[in-house]
């Protein structure tokens, strides 16, 4: 007989609510290491190509190519001084790419996540704040077969650095809480999220999960698409492969 996960799921939701209340008291924008420590948030580094890889998500093992008809590539942003507009346009481009990719090995490597209408997740809340620095979740995809894993894209009206942003943490907290209250994930006590976070011309990925001790968040460096992207869209394709990948074998129960 399966163990009843409801008490542990409830306990983690309560802990997340307490962490959220602390984050809300820290002000807006960037949060310091001391802020995170005082809020029971364990923050560490993550890389996408060597040590410290994501623990709950894998990269798509097949190739992903840009459509040749220009439908996606013509949406490449024209970066301007406005961080919000740059973040919004960059996210729109990547979202368009992962929604219309060319997958030459799709028969061998099917994609992991699935598109869901944003209205299908009513227990996440608004996932936005309009005061400065403004932030807003744009896209959320889940996994089939009642897997608790989520992938999301959030945009911010600020330039980024190595510190976490309030909008990143509130997005993570609200989505994990929502997943731990959804009946489709009742077999799990852990609901990992892979967050694609856009600020200005830069983006990074964050992996987060709630364990028995607190909220664990790991983040990559900032990738500057304005400076690092090439004519073959190698960086965009790399990000798309992480979006299209499957959950890792790490247990969530």
mmCIF file of C-alpha atoms in Angstrom:
data_model
loop_
_atom_site.group_PDB
_atom_site.id
_atom_site.type_symbol
_atom_site.label_atom_id
_atom_site.label_comp_id
_atom_site.label_asym_id
_atom_site.label_seq_id
_atom_site.Cartn_x
_atom_site.Cartn_y
_atom_site.Cartn_z
ATOM 1 C CA UNK A 1 0.000 0.000 0.000
ATOM 2 C CA UNK A 2 1.288 3.445 -0.890
ATOM 3 C CA UNK A 3 2.153 5.751 1.993
ATOM 4 C CA UNK A 4 -0.292 8.603 2.499
ATOM 5 C CA UNK A 5 1.618 11.659 1.294
ATOM 6 C CA UNK A 6 -0.996 14.210 2.356
ATOM 7 C CA UNK A 7 0.504 15.118 5.762
ATOM 8 C CA UNK A 8 3.973 15.720 4.306
ATOM 9 C CA UNK A 9 2.597 17.637 1.325
ATOM 10 C CA UNK A 10 0.608 19.846 3.678
ATOM 11 C CA UNK A 11 3.626 20.396 5.931
ATOM 12 C CA UNK A 12 5.700 21.540 2.965
ATOM 13 C CA UNK A 13 2.972 23.885 1.767
ATOM 14 C CA UNK A 14 2.838 25.440 5.230
ATOM 15 C CA UNK A 15 6.620 25.855 5.264
ATOM 16 C CA UNK A 16 6.510 27.453 1.812
ATOM 17 C CA UNK A 17 3.833 29.880 2.990
ATOM 18 C CA UNK A 18 6.093 30.901 5.881
ATOM 19 C CA UNK A 19 9.047 31.383 3.520
ATOM 20 C CA UNK A 20 6.877 33.456 1.195
ATOM 21 C CA UNK A 21 5.846 35.735 4.064
ATOM 22 C CA UNK A 22 9.516 36.341 4.874
ATOM 23 C CA UNK A 23 10.376 37.091 1.236
ATOM 24 C CA UNK A 24 7.521 39.589 1.012
ATOM 25 C CA UNK A 25 9.042 41.517 3.921
ATOM 26 C CA UNK A 26 12.440 41.850 2.245
ATOM 27 C CA UNK A 27 11.446 44.539 -0.212
ATOM 28 C CA UNK A 28 11.637 44.492 -3.980
ATOM 29 C CA UNK A 29 14.275 43.698 -6.540
ATOM 30 C CA UNK A 30 17.497 41.838 -5.719
ATOM 31 C CA UNK A 31 17.947 39.828 -2.529
ATOM 32 C CA UNK A 32 21.231 39.374 -0.682
ATOM 33 C CA UNK A 33 22.723 36.155 0.661
ATOM 34 C CA UNK A 34 21.744 37.273 4.169
ATOM 35 C CA UNK A 35 18.158 37.789 2.993
ATOM 36 C CA UNK A 36 18.021 34.242 1.649
ATOM 37 C CA UNK A 37 19.575 32.687 4.740
ATOM 38 C CA UNK A 38 17.119 34.459 7.040
ATOM 39 C CA UNK A 39 14.246 33.117 4.926
ATOM 40 C CA UNK A 40 15.284 29.416 5.043
ATOM 41 C CA UNK A 41 16.317 29.478 1.381
ATOM 42 C CA UNK A 42 19.387 27.442 0.461
ATOM 43 C CA UNK A 43 21.005 29.008 -2.606
ATOM 44 C CA UNK A 44 23.803 27.502 -4.659
ATOM 45 C CA UNK A 45 25.366 27.433 -8.127
ATOM 46 C CA UNK A 46 24.271 25.394 -11.122
ATOM 47 C CA UNK A 47 25.955 24.815 -14.466
ATOM 48 C CA UNK A 48 24.580 23.350 -17.675
ATOM 49 C CA UNK A 49 27.642 21.730 -19.205
ATOM 50 C CA UNK A 50 29.747 20.121 -16.446
ATOM 51 C CA UNK A 51 29.603 19.754 -12.649
ATOM 52 C CA UNK A 52 26.560 21.003 -10.720
ATOM 53 C CA UNK A 53 24.058 20.058 -13.423
ATOM 54 C CA UNK A 54 20.324 20.219 -12.661
ATOM 55 C CA UNK A 55 19.288 17.314 -10.458
ATOM 56 C CA UNK A 56 15.653 16.922 -11.490
ATOM 57 C CA UNK A 57 15.780 17.805 -15.198
ATOM 58 C CA UNK A 58 17.708 16.519 -18.207
ATOM 59 C CA UNK A 59 18.636 18.143 -21.485
ATOM 60 C CA UNK A 60 16.845 16.996 -24.645
ATOM 61 C CA UNK A 61 19.142 14.391 -26.199
ATOM 62 C CA UNK A 62 18.199 15.012 -29.823
ATOM 63 C CA UNK A 63 18.956 17.961 -32.055
ATOM 64 C CA UNK A 64 16.763 21.047 -32.256
ATOM 65 C CA UNK A 65 16.954 23.216 -35.335
ATOM 66 C CA UNK A 66 15.579 26.617 -36.252
ATOM 67 C CA UNK A 67 12.769 26.551 -38.864
ATOM 68 C CA UNK A 68 14.120 27.704 -42.218
ATOM 69 C CA UNK A 69 11.070 29.731 -43.204
ATOM 70 C CA UNK A 70 11.992 32.651 -40.944
ATOM 71 C CA UNK A 71 8.855 32.323 -38.830
ATOM 72 C CA UNK A 72 10.918 32.106 -35.635
ATOM 73 C CA UNK A 73 14.226 33.703 -36.625
ATOM 74 C CA UNK A 74 12.509 36.873 -37.837
ATOM 75 C CA UNK A 75 11.321 37.391 -34.257
ATOM 76 C CA UNK A 76 14.871 37.792 -32.942
ATOM 77 C CA UNK A 77 14.686 40.887 -30.703
ATOM 78 C CA UNK A 78 16.164 44.244 -31.564
ATOM 79 C CA UNK A 79 17.649 45.072 -28.192
ATOM 80 C CA UNK A 80 16.942 48.546 -26.843
ATOM 81 C CA UNK A 81 17.735 50.411 -23.596
ATOM 82 C CA UNK A 82 14.500 49.218 -21.934
ATOM 83 C CA UNK A 83 15.164 46.058 -19.817
ATOM 84 C CA UNK A 84 11.460 45.113 -19.698
ATOM 85 C CA UNK A 85 11.001 45.311 -23.444
ATOM 86 C CA UNK A 86 14.211 43.374 -24.050
ATOM 87 C CA UNK A 87 13.237 40.638 -21.589
ATOM 88 C CA UNK A 88 9.733 40.387 -23.025
ATOM 89 C CA UNK A 89 10.956 40.192 -26.617
ATOM 90 C CA UNK A 90 13.687 37.672 -25.809
ATOM 91 C CA UNK A 91 11.218 35.459 -23.949
ATOM 92 C CA UNK A 92 8.732 35.761 -26.813
ATOM 93 C CA UNK A 93 11.420 34.625 -29.250
ATOM 94 C CA UNK A 94 12.452 31.597 -27.183
ATOM 95 C CA UNK A 95 8.840 30.669 -26.435
ATOM 96 C CA UNK A 96 8.064 30.838 -30.153
ATOM 97 C CA UNK A 97 11.087 28.658 -30.876
ATOM 98 C CA UNK A 98 10.171 25.892 -28.405
ATOM 99 C CA UNK A 99 6.595 25.965 -29.693
ATOM 100 C CA UNK A 100 7.690 25.538 -33.347
ATOM 101 C CA UNK A 101 10.991 23.613 -33.330
ATOM 102 C CA UNK A 102 12.397 21.362 -36.023
ATOM 103 C CA UNK A 103 13.120 17.997 -34.375
ATOM 104 C CA UNK A 104 14.874 15.724 -36.901
ATOM 105 C CA UNK A 105 15.140 12.885 -34.360
ATOM 106 C CA UNK A 106 11.699 13.232 -32.802
ATOM 107 C CA UNK A 107 10.935 9.552 -33.416
ATOM 108 C CA UNK A 108 13.956 8.608 -31.336
ATOM 109 C CA UNK A 109 13.860 11.462 -28.829
ATOM 110 C CA UNK A 110 10.304 12.615 -28.086
ATOM 111 C CA UNK A 111 10.029 15.872 -26.175
ATOM 112 C CA UNK A 112 9.420 15.929 -22.436
ATOM 113 C CA UNK A 113 7.126 18.799 -21.403
ATOM 114 C CA UNK A 114 3.764 19.644 -22.875
ATOM 115 C CA UNK A 115 2.139 22.969 -23.569
ATOM 116 C CA UNK A 116 -0.775 23.822 -21.306
ATOM 117 C CA UNK A 117 -3.028 26.840 -21.426
ATOM 118 C CA UNK A 118 -2.121 29.141 -18.562
ATOM 119 C CA UNK A 119 -5.709 28.986 -17.309
ATOM 120 C CA UNK A 120 -5.215 25.297 -16.538
ATOM 121 C CA UNK A 121 -3.194 26.266 -13.448
ATOM 122 C CA UNK A 122 -5.655 28.287 -11.328
ATOM 123 C CA UNK A 123 -3.988 27.426 -8.013
ATOM 124 C CA UNK A 124 -0.773 29.274 -8.900
ATOM 125 C CA UNK A 125 -2.223 32.738 -8.308
ATOM 126 C CA UNK A 126 -1.423 35.756 -10.468
ATOM 127 C CA UNK A 127 2.347 35.208 -10.733
ATOM 128 C CA UNK A 128 3.057 38.878 -11.378
ATOM 129 C CA UNK A 129 3.689 42.188 -9.640
ATOM 130 C CA UNK A 130 3.210 45.564 -11.301
ATOM 131 C CA UNK A 131 5.308 47.730 -8.967
ATOM 132 C CA UNK A 132 8.970 48.342 -9.740
ATOM 133 C CA UNK A 133 10.754 46.225 -10.638
ATOM 134 C CA UNK A 134 7.850 44.675 -12.502
ATOM 135 C CA UNK A 135 7.848 40.935 -13.183
ATOM 136 C CA UNK A 136 5.445 38.463 -14.759
ATOM 137 C CA UNK A 137 5.297 34.759 -15.615
ATOM 138 C CA UNK A 138 4.666 34.304 -19.330
ATOM 139 C CA UNK A 139 4.679 30.546 -19.921
ATOM 140 C CA UNK A 140 4.188 27.379 -17.859
ATOM 141 C CA UNK A 141 4.434 23.806 -19.161
ATOM 142 C CA UNK A 142 4.026 20.627 -17.172
ATOM 143 C CA UNK A 143 4.931 16.975 -17.709
ATOM 144 C CA UNK A 144 2.680 14.067 -18.720
ATOM 145 C CA UNK A 145 1.946 11.005 -16.574
ATOM 146 C CA UNK A 146 1.247 13.013 -13.410
ATOM 147 C CA UNK A 147 4.874 14.010 -12.999
ATOM 148 C CA UNK A 148 5.143 17.000 -10.611
ATOM 149 C CA UNK A 149 7.887 18.777 -12.582
ATOM 150 C CA UNK A 150 7.184 22.198 -14.112
ATOM 151 C CA UNK A 151 8.997 24.492 -16.534
ATOM 152 C CA UNK A 152 8.234 28.207 -16.578
ATOM 153 C CA UNK A 153 9.409 31.463 -18.116
ATOM 154 C CA UNK A 154 9.382 34.747 -16.184
ATOM 155 C CA UNK A 155 10.382 38.251 -17.305
ATOM 156 C CA UNK A 156 11.667 41.146 -15.184
ATOM 157 C CA UNK A 157 11.917 44.908 -15.682
ATOM 158 C CA UNK A 158 15.457 45.080 -14.334
ATOM 159 C CA UNK A 159 19.011 44.171 -15.211
ATOM 160 C CA UNK A 160 20.316 41.084 -13.465
ATOM 161 C CA UNK A 161 23.403 40.082 -11.514
ATOM 162 C CA UNK A 162 24.393 37.066 -9.422
ATOM 163 C CA UNK A 163 21.713 37.790 -6.799
ATOM 164 C CA UNK A 164 18.261 36.228 -6.893
ATOM 165 C CA UNK A 165 15.270 38.404 -7.665
ATOM 166 C CA UNK A 166 12.116 38.668 -5.603
ATOM 167 C CA UNK A 167 10.092 37.746 -8.688
ATOM 168 C CA UNK A 168 12.089 34.556 -9.193
ATOM 169 C CA UNK A 169 11.508 33.417 -5.622
ATOM 170 C CA UNK A 170 7.802 34.257 -5.514
ATOM 171 C CA UNK A 171 7.301 32.433 -8.811
ATOM 172 C CA UNK A 172 9.103 29.369 -7.486
ATOM 173 C CA UNK A 173 7.242 29.358 -4.179
ATOM 174 C CA UNK A 174 3.774 29.853 -5.640
ATOM 175 C CA UNK A 175 4.204 27.209 -8.325
ATOM 176 C CA UNK A 176 5.627 24.580 -5.976
ATOM 177 C CA UNK A 177 2.821 25.257 -3.483
ATOM 178 C CA UNK A 178 0.303 24.946 -6.277
ATOM 179 C CA UNK A 179 1.749 21.676 -7.500
ATOM 180 C CA UNK A 180 1.753 20.213 -3.985
ATOM 181 C CA UNK A 181 -1.965 20.969 -3.688
ATOM 182 C CA UNK A 182 -2.928 19.473 -7.064
ATOM 183 C CA UNK A 183 -4.474 16.003 -7.016
ATOM 184 C CA UNK A 184 -2.569 14.975 -10.152
ATOM 185 C CA UNK A 185 0.707 15.071 -8.186
ATOM 186 C CA UNK A 186 -0.560 13.390 -5.021
ATOM 187 C CA UNK A 187 2.068 10.631 -5.267
ATOM 188 C CA UNK A 188 4.852 13.211 -4.799
ATOM 189 C CA UNK A 189 6.096 15.316 -1.896
ATOM 190 C CA UNK A 190 8.610 17.135 -4.079
ATOM 191 C CA UNK A 191 7.584 19.324 -7.023
ATOM 192 C CA UNK A 192 10.713 20.573 -8.829
ATOM 193 C CA UNK A 193 10.657 23.569 -11.128
ATOM 194 C CA UNK A 194 13.047 24.654 -13.872
ATOM 195 C CA UNK A 195 12.661 28.396 -14.270
ATOM 196 C CA UNK A 196 13.851 30.323 -17.309
ATOM 197 C CA UNK A 197 14.351 33.878 -16.053
ATOM 198 C CA UNK A 198 14.730 36.819 -18.470
ATOM 199 C CA UNK A 199 16.098 40.237 -17.511
ATOM 200 C CA UNK A 200 17.149 42.706 -20.167
ATOM 201 C CA UNK A 201 19.149 40.919 -22.860
ATOM 202 C CA UNK A 202 20.151 38.183 -20.404
ATOM 203 C CA UNK A 203 18.601 34.947 -19.201
ATOM 204 C CA UNK A 204 19.445 32.222 -16.730
ATOM 205 C CA UNK A 205 17.963 28.972 -15.511
ATOM 206 C CA UNK A 206 17.076 28.155 -11.940
ATOM 207 C CA UNK A 207 16.195 24.760 -10.538
ATOM 208 C CA UNK A 208 14.261 24.715 -7.283
ATOM 209 C CA UNK A 209 12.566 22.213 -5.018
ATOM 210 C CA UNK A 210 11.241 22.026 -1.485
ATOM 211 C CA UNK A 211 12.815 19.348 0.683
ATOM 212 C CA UNK A 212 12.258 18.516 4.340
ATOM 213 C CA UNK A 213 14.640 21.264 5.485
ATOM 214 C CA UNK A 214 13.748 24.219 3.292
ATOM 215 C CA UNK A 215 13.600 25.700 -0.170
ATOM 216 C CA UNK A 216 16.570 24.761 -2.350
ATOM 217 C CA UNK A 217 17.393 27.064 -5.290
ATOM 218 C CA UNK A 218 20.294 26.692 -7.715
ATOM 219 C CA UNK A 219 21.037 29.140 -10.529
ATOM 220 C CA UNK A 220 23.250 29.304 -13.595
ATOM 221 C CA UNK A 221 25.226 32.328 -14.636
ATOM 222 C CA UNK A 222 23.539 34.993 -16.717
ATOM 223 C CA UNK A 223 23.753 34.326 -20.458
ATOM 224 C CA UNK A 224 23.798 37.546 -22.491
ATOM 225 C CA UNK A 225 21.950 36.751 -25.716
ATOM 226 C CA UNK A 226 22.859 40.103 -27.252
ATOM 227 C CA UNK A 227 26.578 39.362 -26.884
ATOM 228 C CA UNK A 228 26.764 35.554 -26.918
ATOM 229 C CA UNK A 229 24.294 34.469 -29.600
ATOM 230 C CA UNK A 230 25.685 33.544 -33.040
ATOM 231 C CA UNK A 231 24.303 33.302 -36.579
ATOM 232 C CA UNK A 232 23.304 29.655 -36.007
ATOM 233 C CA UNK A 233 21.304 30.525 -32.871
ATOM 234 C CA UNK A 234 23.468 28.100 -30.883
ATOM 235 C CA UNK A 235 22.630 29.627 -27.500
ATOM 236 C CA UNK A 236 18.899 29.689 -28.216
ATOM 237 C CA UNK A 237 19.035 26.068 -29.372
ATOM 238 C CA UNK A 238 20.922 25.143 -26.194
ATOM 239 C CA UNK A 239 18.253 26.772 -24.030
ATOM 240 C CA UNK A 240 15.542 25.090 -26.107
ATOM 241 C CA UNK A 241 17.103 21.670 -25.514
ATOM 242 C CA UNK A 242 16.856 22.225 -21.766
ATOM 243 C CA UNK A 243 13.237 23.299 -22.149
ATOM 244 C CA UNK A 244 12.376 20.207 -24.212
ATOM 245 C CA UNK A 245 14.128 17.715 -21.936
ATOM 246 C CA UNK A 246 12.576 15.075 -19.705
ATOM 247 C CA UNK A 247 12.574 14.843 -15.906
ATOM 248 C CA UNK A 248 15.652 13.171 -14.457
ATOM 249 C CA UNK A 249 15.468 9.931 -12.488
ATOM 250 C CA UNK A 250 15.711 11.681 -9.114
ATOM 251 C CA UNK A 251 12.785 10.563 -6.935
ATOM 252 C CA UNK A 252 10.065 13.062 -6.018
ATOM 253 C CA UNK A 253 8.194 10.745 -3.655
#
